PDB file of C-alpha atoms in Angstrom:
ATOM      1  CA  ARG A   5     -48.855 -63.723 -46.414  1.00 33.00           C
ATOM      2  CA  ARG A   6     -47.739 -66.773 -47.859  1.00 32.00           C
ATOM      3  CA  MET A   7     -50.839 -68.374 -45.348  1.00 35.00           C
ATOM      4  CA  HIS A   8     -53.460 -65.879 -47.482  1.00 38.00           C
ATOM      5  CA  CYS A   9     -52.456 -66.760 -50.398  1.00 37.00           C
ATOM      6  CA  MET A  10     -53.000 -70.490 -50.017  1.00 43.00           C
ATOM      7  CA  GLY A  11     -56.698 -69.614 -48.230  1.00 52.00           C
ATOM      8  CA  PHE A  12     -57.142 -67.865 -51.727  1.00 57.00           C
ATOM      9  CA  GLN A  13     -56.641 -70.657 -53.991  1.00 60.00           C
ATOM     10  CA  ASN A  14     -58.676 -72.693 -52.121  1.00 74.00           C
ATOM     11  CA  ASN A  15     -61.032 -70.731 -51.964  1.00 88.00           C
ATOM     12  CA  THR A  16     -61.083 -70.778 -55.306  1.00 91.00           C
ATOM     13  CA  ALA A  17     -61.376 -73.925 -56.020  1.00 92.00           C
ATOM     14  CA  GLU A  18     -63.531 -75.096 -53.741  1.00 93.00           C
ATOM     15  CA  THR A  19     -65.254 -72.128 -55.056  1.00 95.00           C
ATOM     16  CA  GLU A  20     -64.975 -74.059 -58.475  1.00 94.00           C
ATOM     17  CA  GLN A  21     -65.551 -76.682 -57.451  1.00 95.00           C
ATOM     18  CA  ILE A  22     -68.459 -75.963 -55.443  1.00 96.00           C
ATOM     19  CA  LEU A  23     -69.986 -74.230 -59.055  1.00 96.00           C
ATOM     20  CA  THR A  24     -69.390 -77.818 -61.005  1.00 95.00           C
ATOM     21  CA  GLU A  25     -71.343 -79.912 -58.576  1.00 96.00           C
ATOM     22  CA  ASN A  26     -74.311 -77.773 -58.626  1.00 95.00           C
ATOM     23  CA  TYR A  27     -74.750 -76.081 -61.974  1.00 95.00           C
ATOM     24  CA  GLU A  28     -77.783 -77.233 -62.560  1.00 95.00           C
ATOM     25  CA  ARG A  29     -79.352 -76.551 -58.851  1.00 94.00           C
ATOM     26  CA  TYR A  30     -78.040 -73.347 -60.023  1.00 96.00           C
ATOM     27  CA  TYR A  31     -79.689 -73.441 -63.308  1.00 96.00           C
ATOM     28  CA  ARG A  32     -83.156 -74.297 -62.617  1.00 94.00           C
ATOM     29  CA  LEU A  33     -83.305 -71.466 -59.695  1.00 94.00           C
ATOM     30  CA  ALA A  34     -82.061 -69.619 -62.084  1.00 95.00           C
ATOM     31  CA  TYR A  35     -84.352 -70.465 -64.423  1.00 94.00           C
ATOM     32  CA  SER A  36     -87.522 -70.494 -62.201  1.00 90.00           C
ATOM     33  CA  TYR A  37     -86.996 -66.230 -62.426  1.00 91.00           C
ATOM     34  CA  MET A  38     -85.743 -65.795 -65.821  1.00 91.00           C
ATOM     35  CA  ARG A  39     -88.096 -68.402 -67.144  1.00 88.00           C
ATOM     36  CA  ASN A  40     -86.039 -68.809 -70.590  1.00 92.00           C
ATOM     37  CA  GLU A  41     -82.896 -70.538 -70.985  1.00 95.00           C
ATOM     38  CA  ASP A  42     -80.965 -67.775 -72.279  1.00 95.00           C
ATOM     39  CA  ASP A  43     -81.554 -65.566 -69.320  1.00 95.00           C
ATOM     40  CA  ALA A  44     -80.765 -68.422 -67.148  1.00 96.00           C
ATOM     41  CA  LEU A  45     -77.836 -69.241 -68.440  1.00 96.00           C
ATOM     42  CA  ASP A  46     -76.939 -65.507 -68.218  1.00 96.00           C
ATOM     43  CA  VAL A  47     -77.718 -65.916 -64.825  1.00 97.00           C
ATOM     44  CA  VAL A  48     -75.435 -68.621 -64.063  1.00 97.00           C
ATOM     45  CA  GLN A  49     -72.604 -67.591 -66.548  1.00 97.00           C
ATOM     46  CA  GLU A  50     -72.553 -63.944 -64.520  1.00 96.00           C
ATOM     47  CA  SER A  51     -72.664 -65.720 -61.536  1.00 97.00           C
ATOM     48  CA  ALA A  52     -70.304 -68.190 -61.539  1.00 96.00           C
ATOM     49  CA  TYR A  53     -68.319 -65.168 -62.555  1.00 95.00           C
ATOM     50  CA  ARG A  54     -69.552 -63.078 -59.702  1.00 95.00           C
ATOM     51  CA  ALA A  55     -68.436 -65.763 -57.657  1.00 95.00           C
ATOM     52  CA  ILE A  56     -65.130 -66.575 -58.435  1.00 94.00           C
ATOM     53  CA  ARG A  57     -63.995 -62.803 -59.213  1.00 93.00           C
ATOM     54  CA  ASP A  58     -65.040 -62.181 -55.216  1.00 93.00           C
ATOM     55  CA  CYS A  59     -64.540 -65.949 -53.614  1.00 93.00           C
ATOM     56  CA  ARG A  60     -61.460 -64.338 -51.237  1.00 89.00           C
ATOM     57  CA  LYS A  61     -63.889 -62.087 -49.624  1.00 89.00           C
ATOM     58  CA  VAL A  62     -65.779 -64.967 -48.227  1.00 89.00           C
ATOM     59  CA  ARG A  63     -63.885 -65.714 -44.249  1.00 87.00           C
ATOM     60  CA  ASN A  64     -66.099 -69.186 -43.979  1.00 88.00           C
ATOM     61  CA  LYS A  65     -65.485 -71.853 -46.677  1.00 87.00           C
ATOM     62  CA  ASP A  66     -68.173 -73.565 -45.303  1.00 87.00           C
ATOM     63  CA  TYR A  67     -70.784 -70.128 -46.328  1.00 88.00           C
ATOM     64  CA  LEU A  68     -69.173 -70.794 -49.491  1.00 92.00           C
ATOM     65  CA  SER A  69     -72.350 -72.688 -51.273  1.00 92.00           C
ATOM     66  CA  THR A  70     -74.624 -70.497 -49.281  1.00 92.00           C
ATOM     67  CA  TRP A  71     -73.219 -67.266 -50.853  1.00 94.00           C
ATOM     68  CA  ILE A  72     -73.244 -68.557 -54.314  1.00 96.00           C
ATOM     69  CA  TYR A  73     -77.012 -69.390 -53.646  1.00 95.00           C
ATOM     70  CA  ARG A  74     -77.346 -65.878 -52.826  1.00 94.00           C
ATOM     71  CA  ILE A  75     -75.423 -64.021 -55.816  1.00 96.00           C
ATOM     72  CA  VAL A  76     -77.472 -66.595 -58.016  1.00 96.00           C
ATOM     73  CA  VAL A  77     -80.706 -64.595 -56.509  1.00 95.00           C
ATOM     74  CA  ASN A  78     -78.837 -61.276 -56.819  1.00 94.00           C
ATOM     75  CA  THR A  79     -78.317 -62.144 -60.265  1.00 96.00           C
ATOM     76  CA  ALA A  80     -81.211 -63.256 -61.733  1.00 94.00           C
ATOM     77  CA  LEU A  81     -83.294 -60.170 -59.111  1.00 92.00           C
ATOM     78  CA  ASP A  82     -80.822 -57.522 -60.946  1.00 92.00           C
ATOM     79  CA  MET A  83     -81.060 -58.838 -64.890  1.00 92.00           C
ATOM     80  CA  LEU A  84     -85.253 -58.903 -64.366  1.00 90.00           C
ATOM     81  CA  ARG A  85     -84.929 -55.632 -62.905  1.00 87.00           C
ATOM     82  CA  ARG A  86     -83.108 -54.358 -66.457  1.00 86.00           C
ATOM     83  CA  LYS A  87     -85.074 -55.630 -68.378  1.00 82.00           C
ATOM     84  CA  LYS A  88     -87.924 -54.141 -67.129  1.00 78.00           C
ATOM     85  CA  LYS A  89     -86.353 -50.682 -67.416  1.00 70.00           C
ATOM     86  CA  GLU A  90     -85.475 -51.924 -71.149  1.00 67.00           C
ATOM     87  CA  ASN A  91     -89.725 -52.828 -70.861  1.00 50.00           C
ATOM     88  CA  ILE A  92     -88.766 -55.750 -73.067  1.00 44.00           C
ATOM     89  CA  THR A  93     -92.613 -57.264 -74.422  1.00 44.00           C
ATOM     90  CA  GLU A  94     -92.973 -60.909 -72.882  1.00 45.00           C
ATOM     91  CA  GLU A  95     -93.623 -64.050 -74.422  1.00 45.00           C
ATOM     92  CA  LEU A  96     -94.685 -67.436 -73.425  1.00 43.00           C
ATOM     93  CA  PRO A  97     -91.051 -69.345 -72.496  1.00 48.00           C
ATOM     94  CA  GLU A  98     -90.773 -72.709 -74.627  1.00 47.00           C
ATOM     95  CA  ILE A  99     -90.566 -74.951 -70.791  1.00 45.00           C
ATOM     96  CA  PRO A 100     -87.945 -77.238 -71.153  1.00 48.00           C
ATOM     97  CA  VAL A 101     -88.657 -81.180 -70.183  1.00 43.00           C
ATOM     98  CA  GLU A 102     -86.567 -80.272 -66.750  1.00 46.00           C
ATOM     99  CA  ASP A 103     -88.130 -77.848 -65.092  1.00 50.00           C
ATOM    100  CA  GLN A 104     -89.778 -78.860 -61.731  1.00 48.00           C
ATOM    101  CA  TYR A 105     -90.942 -75.269 -61.550  1.00 48.00           C
ATOM    102  CA  GLN A 106     -93.997 -76.562 -64.663  1.00 51.00           C
ATOM    103  CA  ASP A 107     -96.860 -76.793 -63.301  1.00 64.00           C
ATOM    104  CA  LEU A 108     -98.710 -73.023 -64.558  1.00 68.00           C
ATOM    105  CA  GLU A 109    -100.817 -72.884 -61.578  1.00 72.00           C
ATOM    106  CA  LEU A 110     -98.335 -72.808 -59.081  1.00 74.00           C
ATOM    107  CA  ARG A 111     -96.268 -70.511 -61.255  1.00 77.00           C
ATOM    108  CA  THR A 112     -99.149 -68.301 -61.193  1.00 78.00           C
ATOM    109  CA  VAL A 113     -99.659 -67.424 -58.138  1.00 79.00           C
ATOM    110  CA  LEU A 114     -95.958 -67.513 -56.497  1.00 83.00           C
ATOM    111  CA  ASN A 115     -95.555 -64.731 -59.310  1.00 84.00           C
ATOM    112  CA  GLN A 116     -97.739 -62.813 -57.121  1.00 85.00           C
ATOM    113  CA  LEU A 117     -95.373 -62.733 -54.091  1.00 89.00           C
ATOM    114  CA  ASP A 118     -92.771 -60.300 -53.696  1.00 90.00           C
ATOM    115  CA  ASP A 119     -89.148 -61.315 -54.984  1.00 89.00           C
ATOM    116  CA  LYS A 120     -88.044 -62.325 -51.547  1.00 90.00           C
ATOM    117  CA  SER A 121     -90.787 -64.266 -50.460  1.00 92.00           C
ATOM    118  CA  ARG A 122     -90.381 -66.195 -53.467  1.00 91.00           C
ATOM    119  CA  THR A 123     -87.162 -66.753 -53.613  1.00 92.00           C
ATOM    120  CA  ILE A 124     -87.040 -68.190 -49.890  1.00 93.00           C
ATOM    121  CA  ILE A 125     -90.517 -70.483 -51.120  1.00 91.00           C
ATOM    122  CA  LEU A 126     -88.001 -71.649 -53.886  1.00 90.00           C
ATOM    123  CA  LEU A 127     -84.988 -72.364 -52.316  1.00 92.00           C
ATOM    124  CA  ARG A 128     -86.650 -74.348 -48.647  1.00 91.00           C
ATOM    125  CA  TYR A 129     -89.332 -76.492 -50.748  1.00 86.00           C
ATOM    126  CA  PHE A 130     -87.702 -76.753 -54.608  1.00 86.00           C
ATOM    127  CA  GLU A 131     -83.822 -76.781 -53.765  1.00 88.00           C
ATOM    128  CA  ASP A 132     -84.825 -78.240 -50.197  1.00 88.00           C
ATOM    129  CA  LEU A 133     -82.459 -76.242 -48.157  1.00 91.00           C
ATOM    130  CA  LYS A 134     -82.625 -75.651 -44.867  1.00 92.00           C
ATOM    131  CA  LEU A 135     -83.516 -72.236 -43.265  1.00 94.00           C
ATOM    132  CA  GLU A 136     -81.060 -71.366 -41.445  1.00 93.00           C
ATOM    133  CA  ASP A 137     -78.990 -70.674 -45.041  1.00 92.00           C
ATOM    134  CA  ILE A 138     -81.737 -69.347 -46.584  1.00 94.00           C
ATOM    135  CA  ALA A 139     -81.441 -66.558 -44.084  1.00 93.00           C
ATOM    136  CA  ASP A 140     -78.130 -65.988 -44.891  1.00 90.00           C
ATOM    137  CA  ILE A 141     -78.874 -65.984 -48.703  1.00 91.00           C
ATOM    138  CA  VAL A 142     -81.553 -63.065 -48.674  1.00 92.00           C
ATOM    139  CA  GLY A 143     -79.778 -61.488 -46.086  1.00 91.00           C
ATOM    140  CA  ASP A 144     -82.402 -61.392 -42.340  1.00 93.00           C
ATOM    141  CA  ASN A 145     -82.388 -63.276 -39.509  1.00 95.00           C
ATOM    142  CA  LEU A 146     -83.361 -66.939 -39.130  1.00 95.00           C
ATOM    143  CA  ASN A 147     -86.957 -65.480 -37.127  1.00 96.00           C
ATOM    144  CA  THR A 148     -88.093 -63.562 -40.160  1.00 96.00           C
ATOM    145  CA  VAL A 149     -87.226 -65.603 -42.716  1.00 96.00           C
ATOM    146  CA  LYS A 150     -89.316 -68.047 -40.718  1.00 95.00           C
ATOM    147  CA  ALA A 151     -92.175 -65.580 -40.228  1.00 95.00           C
ATOM    148  CA  ARG A 152     -92.440 -64.843 -43.627  1.00 95.00           C
ATOM    149  CA  LEU A 153     -92.148 -68.708 -45.337  1.00 94.00           C
ATOM    150  CA  TYR A 154     -95.352 -69.037 -42.986  1.00 93.00           C
ATOM    151  CA  ARG A 155     -96.746 -66.026 -43.774  1.00 94.00           C
ATOM    152  CA  SER A 156     -96.316 -67.112 -48.040  1.00 92.00           C
ATOM    153  CA  LEU A 157     -97.581 -70.464 -47.596  1.00 90.00           C
ATOM    154  CA  LYS A 158    -100.572 -68.552 -46.077  1.00 90.00           C
ATOM    155  CA  LYS A 159    -101.593 -66.909 -49.049  1.00 88.00           C
ATOM    156  CA  LEU A 160    -100.603 -69.401 -52.241  1.00 86.00           C
ATOM    157  CA  ARG A 161    -102.603 -71.892 -49.811  1.00 86.00           C
ATOM    158  CA  LEU A 162    -105.262 -68.758 -50.154  1.00 85.00           C
ATOM    159  CA  ASN A 163    -103.905 -68.236 -54.098  1.00 81.00           C
ATOM    160  CA  LEU A 164    -104.129 -71.541 -54.921  1.00 79.00           C
ATOM    161  CA  GLU A 165    -107.644 -72.402 -53.837  1.00 80.00           C
ATOM    162  CA  ALA A 166    -109.055 -69.228 -55.476  1.00 77.00           C
ATOM    163  CA  GLU A 167    -107.793 -70.750 -58.220  1.00 71.00           C
ATOM    164  CA  HIS A 168    -109.017 -73.655 -58.055  1.00 70.00           C
ATOM    165  CA  TYR A 169    -112.251 -72.782 -57.395  1.00 73.00           C
ATOM    166  CA  ARG A 170    -112.352 -70.451 -60.258  1.00 69.00           C
ATOM    167  CA  GLU A 171    -111.001 -73.891 -62.332  1.00 63.00           C
ATOM    168  CA  ILE A 172    -114.381 -75.760 -61.128  1.00 62.00           C
ATOM    169  CA  PRO A 173    -117.579 -75.151 -63.535  1.00 63.00           C
ATOM    170  CA  ASP A 174    -120.943 -74.619 -61.442  1.00 58.00           C
ATOM    171  CA  LYS A 175    -122.477 -77.534 -61.608  1.00 59.00           C
ATOM    172  CA  SER A 176    -126.538 -75.800 -60.459  1.00 54.00           C
TER     173      SER A 176
END
């Protein structure tokens, strides 16, 4: 019984350490969904609360980091769904200087993807996570993630090309 308690305390300490060390990454990820500072901060705060509250359920400590990413993604998606229900009129957000997802053209085509595909692209190319970790975060097997990533990249490329050609004036 004492060992179980000890493990719980270690999980909590380790969870707090991971949250502290990766705060900016979680914020960036949340911001890519919420597109405004206050909502992104709310997502990170709510995610940290959920992670600390539930970390004792994580059996393998090596999994804590990807598990927290999953919480951030799910919290952001929950908040977006709630906002949609509340039917808030969307205003253009201010883009902070540190925003990595700043390219408007890229953001436009990223938003054309479904939630899971967008999450896979963001985690792979903006957060530089391994495909195995991404599979854990989104709750799919590795082959499904690879297939979805491939299809999403193909769709992004086609959409970006379409956007690009729309912007080039006809010289004839």
